[in-house]
mmCIF file of C-alpha atoms in Angstrom:
data_model
loop_
_atom_site.group_PDB
_atom_site.id
_atom_site.type_symbol
_atom_site.label_atom_id
_atom_site.label_comp_id
_atom_site.label_asym_id
_atom_site.label_seq_id
_atom_site.Cartn_x
_atom_site.Cartn_y
_atom_site.Cartn_z
ATOM 1 C CA MET A 1 -19.584 151.303 -156.585
ATOM 2 C CA SER A 2 -18.427 148.073 -158.171
ATOM 3 C CA GLU A 3 -16.919 145.463 -155.923
ATOM 4 C CA VAL A 4 -13.222 144.712 -156.309
ATOM 5 C CA ARG A 5 -12.845 141.001 -155.626
ATOM 6 C CA GLN A 6 -9.837 138.950 -154.603
ATOM 7 C CA VAL A 7 -8.771 136.245 -157.036
ATOM 8 C CA GLY A 8 -6.179 133.477 -156.920
ATOM 9 C CA ALA A 9 -4.852 130.603 -158.988
ATOM 10 C CA VAL A 10 -7.698 128.322 -157.885
ATOM 11 C CA ASP A 11 -10.447 130.520 -159.320
ATOM 12 C CA TRP A 12 -8.402 132.372 -161.984
ATOM 13 C CA ASP A 13 -9.731 130.493 -165.026
ATOM 14 C CA ALA A 14 -13.384 130.797 -164.011
ATOM 15 C CA GLU A 15 -13.297 134.379 -162.720
ATOM 16 C CA VAL A 16 -10.798 136.076 -165.039
ATOM 17 C CA LEU A 17 -10.492 134.023 -168.209
ATOM 18 C CA GLY A 18 -14.164 133.000 -168.175
ATOM 19 C CA SER A 19 -15.613 136.449 -167.534
ATOM 20 C CA GLY A 20 -18.132 137.728 -170.044
ATOM 21 C CA ARG A 21 -16.771 141.262 -169.610
ATOM 22 C CA PRO A 22 -13.325 142.818 -169.915
ATOM 23 C CA VAL A 23 -11.240 142.249 -166.782
ATOM 24 C CA LEU A 24 -8.634 144.281 -164.902
ATOM 25 C CA VAL A 25 -6.411 142.473 -162.375
ATOM 26 C CA ASP A 26 -4.194 144.358 -159.916
ATOM 27 C CA LEU A 27 -1.164 142.253 -158.919
ATOM 28 C CA TRP A 28 0.188 143.663 -155.663
ATOM 29 C CA ALA A 29 1.883 142.922 -152.319
ATOM 30 C CA ALA A 30 1.467 144.443 -148.855
ATOM 31 C CA TRP A 31 5.134 145.512 -148.615
ATOM 32 C CA CYS A 32 5.049 147.346 -151.974
ATOM 33 C CA ALA A 33 4.719 151.127 -151.451
ATOM 34 C CA PRO A 34 3.785 151.894 -155.097
ATOM 35 C CA CYS A 35 1.056 149.236 -154.816
ATOM 36 C CA GLY A 36 -0.419 151.327 -152.007
ATOM 37 C CA VAL A 37 -0.687 154.231 -154.455
ATOM 38 C CA VAL A 38 -2.238 152.196 -157.279
ATOM 39 C CA GLY A 39 -4.697 150.239 -155.103
ATOM 40 C CA PRO A 40 -7.073 153.151 -154.430
ATOM 41 C CA ILE A 41 -6.910 154.142 -158.109
ATOM 42 C CA VAL A 42 -7.976 150.609 -159.069
ATOM 43 C CA ASP A 43 -10.852 150.900 -156.575
ATOM 44 C CA GLU A 44 -11.941 154.164 -158.241
ATOM 45 C CA ILE A 45 -11.735 152.628 -161.712
ATOM 46 C CA ALA A 46 -13.891 149.724 -160.519
ATOM 47 C CA GLY A 47 -16.526 152.203 -159.373
ATOM 48 C CA ASP A 48 -16.293 154.316 -162.504
ATOM 49 C CA ARG A 49 -16.651 151.287 -164.774
ATOM 50 C CA ALA A 50 -19.126 149.217 -162.786
ATOM 51 C CA GLY A 51 -21.056 146.925 -165.113
ATOM 52 C CA SER A 52 -18.567 147.173 -167.966
ATOM 53 C CA LEU A 53 -15.320 145.966 -166.343
ATOM 54 C CA ASP A 54 -14.715 143.206 -163.785
ATOM 55 C CA VAL A 55 -11.934 144.185 -161.374
ATOM 56 C CA PHE A 56 -9.873 141.806 -159.252
ATOM 57 C CA LYS A 57 -6.844 142.009 -156.970
ATOM 58 C CA LEU A 58 -4.247 139.282 -156.531
ATOM 59 C CA ASN A 59 -1.653 139.321 -153.731
ATOM 60 C CA VAL A 60 1.497 137.913 -155.351
ATOM 61 C CA ASP A 61 3.003 136.906 -151.993
ATOM 62 C CA GLU A 62 -0.018 134.801 -151.076
ATOM 63 C CA ASP A 63 -0.523 133.395 -154.582
ATOM 64 C CA PRO A 64 2.635 133.673 -156.761
ATOM 65 C CA GLU A 65 1.533 131.118 -159.371
ATOM 66 C CA VAL A 66 -0.408 133.585 -161.515
ATOM 67 C CA ALA A 67 2.412 136.146 -161.498
ATOM 68 C CA MET A 68 4.833 133.468 -162.679
ATOM 69 C CA ARG A 69 2.375 132.234 -165.315
ATOM 70 C CA TYR A 70 2.174 135.705 -166.865
ATOM 71 C CA GLY A 71 5.834 136.632 -166.427
ATOM 72 C CA VAL A 72 5.143 139.429 -163.958
ATOM 73 C CA SER A 73 8.443 140.447 -162.366
ATOM 74 C CA SER A 74 7.548 143.925 -161.102
ATOM 75 C CA ILE A 75 4.622 145.197 -159.070
ATOM 76 C CA PRO A 76 2.261 146.865 -159.182
ATOM 77 C CA THR A 77 1.212 145.338 -162.480
ATOM 78 C CA LEU A 78 -2.290 145.640 -163.881
ATOM 79 C CA LEU A 79 -3.280 142.951 -166.381
ATOM 80 C CA VAL A 80 -6.089 143.657 -168.857
ATOM 81 C CA PHE A 81 -8.062 140.749 -170.340
ATOM 82 C CA ARG A 82 -10.745 140.486 -173.002
ATOM 83 C CA ASP A 83 -12.347 137.184 -173.999
ATOM 84 C CA GLY A 84 -9.899 135.242 -171.834
ATOM 85 C CA GLU A 85 -6.790 136.732 -173.461
ATOM 86 C CA GLU A 86 -4.355 139.243 -172.027
ATOM 87 C CA VAL A 87 -4.637 142.348 -174.205
ATOM 88 C CA GLY A 88 -2.567 144.759 -172.149
ATOM 89 C CA ARG A 89 -0.671 145.517 -168.982
ATOM 90 C CA VAL A 90 0.218 148.575 -166.983
ATOM 91 C CA VAL A 91 3.396 148.400 -164.897
ATOM 92 C CA GLY A 92 4.256 150.788 -162.104
ATOM 93 C CA ALA A 93 2.531 153.551 -160.184
ATOM 94 C CA LEU A 94 1.023 155.860 -162.782
ATOM 95 C CA PRO A 95 -1.617 158.590 -162.465
ATOM 96 C CA LYS A 96 -5.234 157.502 -162.876
ATOM 97 C CA ALA A 97 -5.578 159.216 -166.266
ATOM 98 C CA ARG A 98 -2.581 157.320 -167.688
ATOM 99 C CA ILE A 99 -3.798 154.012 -166.276
ATOM 100 C CA GLU A 100 -7.251 154.548 -167.778
ATOM 101 C CA ALA A 101 -5.768 155.553 -171.129
ATOM 102 C CA GLN A 102 -3.693 152.369 -171.234
ATOM 103 C CA ILE A 103 -6.708 150.244 -170.269
ATOM 104 C CA ASP A 104 -8.791 151.898 -173.004
ATOM 105 C CA GLU A 105 -5.998 151.416 -175.541
ATOM 106 C CA ALA A 106 -5.677 147.735 -174.653
ATOM 107 C CA LEU A 107 -9.414 147.126 -174.879
ATOM 108 C CA SER A 108 -9.763 148.999 -178.173
ATOM 109 C CA GLY A 109 -7.059 146.893 -179.764
ATOM 110 C CA ALA A 110 -5.024 149.990 -180.658
ATOM 111 C CA ARG A 111 -1.275 149.894 -180.329
ATOM 112 C CA ALA A 112 0.880 152.903 -179.510
#
């Protein structure tokens, strides 16, 4: 299973923007009930896509700078990056299949 790593503003550029693979970042907070639903799904996706997708989690209460930088006003929010650019986002607690479909759509460059 692929490791889901914590990331913050200090290492954001190197870890997320500088990754050689597509990246998924889960922005969450401990008090957020829907985040508790999405968190395990993100863990599963990390395992399913080990080697092809880097997966990180960022606690917005501990490190709000990144959320502000990307205009995230609701959590859970999943940000999808390719080549250092945000190519998609998933907002809210959705089923795994819908989350994966939105990730795939973002990474393929297709628009709904």
